[in-house]
Short mmCIF file of C-alpha atoms and ligand atoms in Angstrom, two decimals:
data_model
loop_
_atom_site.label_atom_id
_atom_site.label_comp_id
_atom_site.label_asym_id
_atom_site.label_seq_id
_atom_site.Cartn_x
_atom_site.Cartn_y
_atom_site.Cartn_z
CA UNK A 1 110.76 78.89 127.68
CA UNK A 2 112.03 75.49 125.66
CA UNK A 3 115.89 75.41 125.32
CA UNK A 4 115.13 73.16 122.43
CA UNK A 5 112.64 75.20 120.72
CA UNK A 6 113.89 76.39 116.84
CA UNK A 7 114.44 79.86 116.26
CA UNK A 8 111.02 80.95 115.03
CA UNK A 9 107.84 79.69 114.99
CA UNK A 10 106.11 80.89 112.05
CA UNK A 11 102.90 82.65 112.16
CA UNK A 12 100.30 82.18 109.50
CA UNK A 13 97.05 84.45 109.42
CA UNK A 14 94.03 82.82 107.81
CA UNK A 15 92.10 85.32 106.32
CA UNK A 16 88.95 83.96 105.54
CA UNK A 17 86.68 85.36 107.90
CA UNK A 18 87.67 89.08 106.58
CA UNK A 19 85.85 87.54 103.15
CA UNK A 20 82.96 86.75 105.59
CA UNK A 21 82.66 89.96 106.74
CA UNK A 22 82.73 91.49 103.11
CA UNK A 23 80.17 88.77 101.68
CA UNK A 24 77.58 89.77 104.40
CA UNK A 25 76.87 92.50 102.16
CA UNK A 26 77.73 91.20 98.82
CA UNK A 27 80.54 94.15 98.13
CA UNK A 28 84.18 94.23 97.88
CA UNK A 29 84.86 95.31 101.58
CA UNK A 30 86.60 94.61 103.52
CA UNK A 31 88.77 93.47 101.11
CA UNK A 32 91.03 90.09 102.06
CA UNK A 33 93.77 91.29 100.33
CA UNK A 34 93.96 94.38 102.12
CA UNK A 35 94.67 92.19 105.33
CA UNK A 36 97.49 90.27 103.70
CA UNK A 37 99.21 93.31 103.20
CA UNK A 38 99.14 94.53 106.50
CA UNK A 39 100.02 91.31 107.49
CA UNK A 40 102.99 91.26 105.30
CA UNK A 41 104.02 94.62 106.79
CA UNK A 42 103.46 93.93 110.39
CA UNK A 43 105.67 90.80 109.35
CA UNK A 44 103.43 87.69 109.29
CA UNK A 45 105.08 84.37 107.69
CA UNK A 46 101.84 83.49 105.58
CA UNK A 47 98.48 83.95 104.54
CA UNK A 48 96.23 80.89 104.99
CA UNK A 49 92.69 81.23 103.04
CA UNK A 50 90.26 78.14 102.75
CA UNK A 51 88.49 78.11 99.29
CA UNK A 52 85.28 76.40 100.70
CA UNK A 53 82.99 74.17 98.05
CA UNK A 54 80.15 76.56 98.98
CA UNK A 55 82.95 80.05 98.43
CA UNK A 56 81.11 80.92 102.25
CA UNK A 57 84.08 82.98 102.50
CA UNK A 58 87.05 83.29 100.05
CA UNK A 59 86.09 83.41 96.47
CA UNK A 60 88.05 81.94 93.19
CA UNK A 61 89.65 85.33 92.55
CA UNK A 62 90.83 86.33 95.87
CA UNK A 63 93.43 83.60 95.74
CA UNK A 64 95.31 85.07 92.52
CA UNK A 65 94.79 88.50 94.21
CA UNK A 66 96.27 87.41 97.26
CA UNK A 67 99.18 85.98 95.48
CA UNK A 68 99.68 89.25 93.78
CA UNK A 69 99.32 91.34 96.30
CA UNK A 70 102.40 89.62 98.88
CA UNK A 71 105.22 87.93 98.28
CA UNK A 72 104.32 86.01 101.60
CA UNK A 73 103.96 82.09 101.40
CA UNK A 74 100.11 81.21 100.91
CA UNK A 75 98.86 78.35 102.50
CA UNK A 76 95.83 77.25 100.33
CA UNK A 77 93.21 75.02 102.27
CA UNK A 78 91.71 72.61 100.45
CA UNK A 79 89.09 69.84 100.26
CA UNK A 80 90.02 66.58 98.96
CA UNK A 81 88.03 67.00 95.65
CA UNK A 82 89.07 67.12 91.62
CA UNK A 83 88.03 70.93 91.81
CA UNK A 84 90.03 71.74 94.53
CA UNK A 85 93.12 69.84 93.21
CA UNK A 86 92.53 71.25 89.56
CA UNK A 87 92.96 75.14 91.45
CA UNK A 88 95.44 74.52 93.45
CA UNK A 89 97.56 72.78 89.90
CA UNK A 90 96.57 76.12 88.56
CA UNK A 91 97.34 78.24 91.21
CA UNK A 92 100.45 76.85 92.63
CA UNK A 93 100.38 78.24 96.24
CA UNK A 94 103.17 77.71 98.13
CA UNK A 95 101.73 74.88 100.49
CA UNK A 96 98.19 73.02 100.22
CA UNK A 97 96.81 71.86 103.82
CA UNK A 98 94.28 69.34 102.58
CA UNK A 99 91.26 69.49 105.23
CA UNK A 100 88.08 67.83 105.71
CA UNK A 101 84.95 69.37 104.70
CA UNK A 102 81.68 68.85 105.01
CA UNK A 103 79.23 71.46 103.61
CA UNK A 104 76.89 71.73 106.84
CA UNK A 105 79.55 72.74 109.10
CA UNK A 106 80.06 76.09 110.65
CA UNK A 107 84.14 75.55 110.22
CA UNK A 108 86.25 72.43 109.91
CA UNK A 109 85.11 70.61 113.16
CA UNK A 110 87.58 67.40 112.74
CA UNK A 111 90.62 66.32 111.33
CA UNK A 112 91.57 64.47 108.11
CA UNK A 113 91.10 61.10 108.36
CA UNK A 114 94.35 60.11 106.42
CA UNK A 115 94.37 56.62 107.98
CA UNK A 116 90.90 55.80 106.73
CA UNK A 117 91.64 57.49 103.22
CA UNK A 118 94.96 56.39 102.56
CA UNK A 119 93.75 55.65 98.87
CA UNK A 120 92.02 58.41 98.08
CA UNK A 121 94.47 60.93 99.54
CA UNK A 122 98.36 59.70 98.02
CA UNK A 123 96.96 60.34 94.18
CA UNK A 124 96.12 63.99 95.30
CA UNK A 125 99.53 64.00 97.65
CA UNK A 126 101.04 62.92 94.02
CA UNK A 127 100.05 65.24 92.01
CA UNK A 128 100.22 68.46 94.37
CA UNK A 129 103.55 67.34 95.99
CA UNK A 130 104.89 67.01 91.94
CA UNK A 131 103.73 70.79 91.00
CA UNK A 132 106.10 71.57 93.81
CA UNK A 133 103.40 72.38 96.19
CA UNK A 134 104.33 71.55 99.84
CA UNK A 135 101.42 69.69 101.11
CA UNK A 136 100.19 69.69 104.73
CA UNK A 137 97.30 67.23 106.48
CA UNK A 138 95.02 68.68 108.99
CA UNK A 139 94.73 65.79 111.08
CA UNK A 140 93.99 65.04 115.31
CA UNK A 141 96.81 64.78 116.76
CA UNK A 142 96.43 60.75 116.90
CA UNK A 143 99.59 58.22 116.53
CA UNK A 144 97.58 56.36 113.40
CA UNK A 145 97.45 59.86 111.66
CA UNK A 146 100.66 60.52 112.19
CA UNK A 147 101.48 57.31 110.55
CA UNK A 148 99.13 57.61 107.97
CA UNK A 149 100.90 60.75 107.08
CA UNK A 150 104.27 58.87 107.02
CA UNK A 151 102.84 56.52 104.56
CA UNK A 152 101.44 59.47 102.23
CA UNK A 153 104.40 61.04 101.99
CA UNK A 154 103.26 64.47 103.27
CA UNK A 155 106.15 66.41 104.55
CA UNK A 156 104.09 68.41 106.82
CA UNK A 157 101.07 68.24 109.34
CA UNK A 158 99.57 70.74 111.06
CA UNK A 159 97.92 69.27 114.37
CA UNK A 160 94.41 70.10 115.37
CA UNK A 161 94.09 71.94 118.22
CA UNK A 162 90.40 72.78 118.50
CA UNK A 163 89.55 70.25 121.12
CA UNK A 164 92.36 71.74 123.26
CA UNK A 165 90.87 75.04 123.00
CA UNK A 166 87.83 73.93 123.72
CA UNK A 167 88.54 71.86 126.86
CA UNK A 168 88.73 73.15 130.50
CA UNK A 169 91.39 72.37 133.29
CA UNK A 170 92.46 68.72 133.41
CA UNK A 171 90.79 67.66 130.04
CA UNK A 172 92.85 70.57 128.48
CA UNK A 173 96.19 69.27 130.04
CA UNK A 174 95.54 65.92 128.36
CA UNK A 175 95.03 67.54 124.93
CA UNK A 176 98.63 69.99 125.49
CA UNK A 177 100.27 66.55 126.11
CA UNK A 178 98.63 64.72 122.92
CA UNK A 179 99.34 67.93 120.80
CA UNK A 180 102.77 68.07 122.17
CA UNK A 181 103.45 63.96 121.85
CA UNK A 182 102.39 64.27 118.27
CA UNK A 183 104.61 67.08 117.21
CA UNK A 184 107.52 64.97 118.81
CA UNK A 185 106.49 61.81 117.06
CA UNK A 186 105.90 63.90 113.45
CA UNK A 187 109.48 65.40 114.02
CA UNK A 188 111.39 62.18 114.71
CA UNK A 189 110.19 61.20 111.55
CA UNK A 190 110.74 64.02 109.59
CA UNK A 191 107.51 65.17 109.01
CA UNK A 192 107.41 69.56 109.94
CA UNK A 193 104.25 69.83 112.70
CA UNK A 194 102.29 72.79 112.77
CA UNK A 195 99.09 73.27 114.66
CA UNK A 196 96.06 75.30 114.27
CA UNK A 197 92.74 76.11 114.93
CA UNK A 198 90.54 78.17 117.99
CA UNK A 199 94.00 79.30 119.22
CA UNK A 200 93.37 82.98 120.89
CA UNK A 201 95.78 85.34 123.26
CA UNK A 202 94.68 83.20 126.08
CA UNK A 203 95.49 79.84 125.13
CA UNK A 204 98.72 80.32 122.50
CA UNK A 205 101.00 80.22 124.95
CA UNK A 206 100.96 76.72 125.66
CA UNK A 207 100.90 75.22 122.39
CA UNK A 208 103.84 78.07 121.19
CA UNK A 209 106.08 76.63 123.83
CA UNK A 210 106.32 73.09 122.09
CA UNK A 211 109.63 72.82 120.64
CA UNK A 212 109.13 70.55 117.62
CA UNK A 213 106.31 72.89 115.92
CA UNK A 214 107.08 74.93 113.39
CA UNK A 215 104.26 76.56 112.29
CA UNK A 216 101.18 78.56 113.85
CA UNK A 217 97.68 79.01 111.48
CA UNK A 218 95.48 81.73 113.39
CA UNK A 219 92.13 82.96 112.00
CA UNK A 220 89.06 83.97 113.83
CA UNK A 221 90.20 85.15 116.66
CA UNK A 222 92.92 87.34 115.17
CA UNK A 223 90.06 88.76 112.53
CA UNK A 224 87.57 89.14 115.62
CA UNK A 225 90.57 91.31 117.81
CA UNK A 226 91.00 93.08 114.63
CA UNK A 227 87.79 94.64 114.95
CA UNK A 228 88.55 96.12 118.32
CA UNK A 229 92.25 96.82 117.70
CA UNK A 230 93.36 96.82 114.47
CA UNK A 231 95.11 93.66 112.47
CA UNK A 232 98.06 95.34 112.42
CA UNK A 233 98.08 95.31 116.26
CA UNK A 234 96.31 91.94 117.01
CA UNK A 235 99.08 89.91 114.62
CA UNK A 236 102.02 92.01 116.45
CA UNK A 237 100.49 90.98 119.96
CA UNK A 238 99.86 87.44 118.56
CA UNK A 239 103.65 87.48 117.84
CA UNK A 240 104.56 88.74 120.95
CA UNK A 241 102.96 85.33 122.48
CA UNK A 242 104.50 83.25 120.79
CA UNK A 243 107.86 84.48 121.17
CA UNK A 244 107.76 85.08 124.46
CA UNK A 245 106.41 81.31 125.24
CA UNK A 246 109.93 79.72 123.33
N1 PXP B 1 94.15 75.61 110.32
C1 PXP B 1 93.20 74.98 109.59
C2 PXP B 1 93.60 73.79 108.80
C3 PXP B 1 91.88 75.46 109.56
O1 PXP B 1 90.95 74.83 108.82
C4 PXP B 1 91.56 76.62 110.27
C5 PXP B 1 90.17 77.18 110.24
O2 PXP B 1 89.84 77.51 108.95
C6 PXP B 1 92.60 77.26 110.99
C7 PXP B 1 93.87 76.73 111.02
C8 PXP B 1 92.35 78.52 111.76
O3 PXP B 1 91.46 78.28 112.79
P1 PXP B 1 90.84 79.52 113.56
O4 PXP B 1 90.10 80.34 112.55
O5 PXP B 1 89.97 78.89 114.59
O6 PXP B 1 92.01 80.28 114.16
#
């Protein structure tokens, strides 16, 4: 329990891999909107949803259906490419978390590199950041990021946390400590951290418990429980975590 930890840390559900589920078999169900209601209800703080180049898993119209459906804040992931900048104009989501993508991965395996694409990222930072869309960078949680960040002008990043979740024992502890040195160094300079990705019930707890973040994005694992449980009751034991680790 942090002393210095804000009141809430926000809990975002990414959606996507309910769309998975309903494209194995070409229908409409499951139906992605039908989770962001009951994540609304069970009181989530957003939807995330990746429109992919390939649509693997959220398609065009899900986003305006999703934005119909909730008055929740949707956090639209996005590539770096005309397309997805031209939808997001059009759609005007609350937030934009500009990822990396590459079409042969299975999900987004790395972060940003906003260092190396300083000049291809701060025209689409522009243009989404003056439609009043917040924008967020998906980056490793690496100093030079961070500072590449600063230098884009992006008022939030959400910190990678897939190598942490994927390490064991003393490798992990070295990834906590990089995750939580980043969300100090974002902070002090007045950029919101958040953090995402392979986060489960077993390994929340650490990352909840750093003070400066401000923002959870949860998919898979939350979809996966939701097959055993129920969404309803995965996000409400999700939230559970995470308060009880501030
Ligand atoms: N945040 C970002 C930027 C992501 O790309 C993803 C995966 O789509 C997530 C969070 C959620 O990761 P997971 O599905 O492993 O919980």
């Amino acid at each position: 329990m942090s002393r210095h930890a804000p009141a809430r840390l926000r809990l975002g559900v990414n959606i996507d891999h309910v769309a998975t589920i309903r494209n194995a078999r070409g229908g409409e169900h499951p139906d992605p909107v039908r989770a962001a209601e009951i994540v609304a209800q069970v009181g989530g703080d957003g939807i995330t949803a990746h429109l992919r180049e390939d649509r693997r898993h959220i398609r065009d119209e899900d986003i305006a259906r999703i934005q119909a459906a909730t008055s929740l804040p949707l956090n639209f992931e996005m590539a770096a490419t005309e397309e997805m900048v031209a939808f997001a104009l059009r759609h005007k989501p609350h937030a934009a978390c500009i990822v990396p993508e590459r079409r042969e991965e299975r999900t987004t395996e790395g972060g940003l590199d906003a260092a190396g694409q300083h000049n291809r990222l701060a025209p689409i930072v522009t243009r989404l950041a003056d439609a009043g869309i917040r924008v967020s960078l998906f980056i490793a949680p690496e100093p030079r990021q961070i500072e590449a960040a600063m230098k884009l002008g992006a008022p939030v990043v959400e910190l990678h946390t897939g190598e942490y979740a994927h390490a064991e024992g003393e490798a992990r502890a070295v990834e906590l400590r990089r995750i939580a040195d980043m969300a100090a160094l974002a902070a002090k300079n007045g950029i919101e951290p958040h953090a995402g990705h392979g986060l489960t019930y077993d390994n929340v707890s650490a990352i909840a418990a750093i003070p400066q973040l401000a923002e959870l994005n949860i998919g898979h694992y939350l979809i996966g429980e939701a097959i055993f449980t129920g969404l309803a009751s995965a996000v409400l034991k999700m939230r559970e975590l995470m308060d009880a680790a501030r």
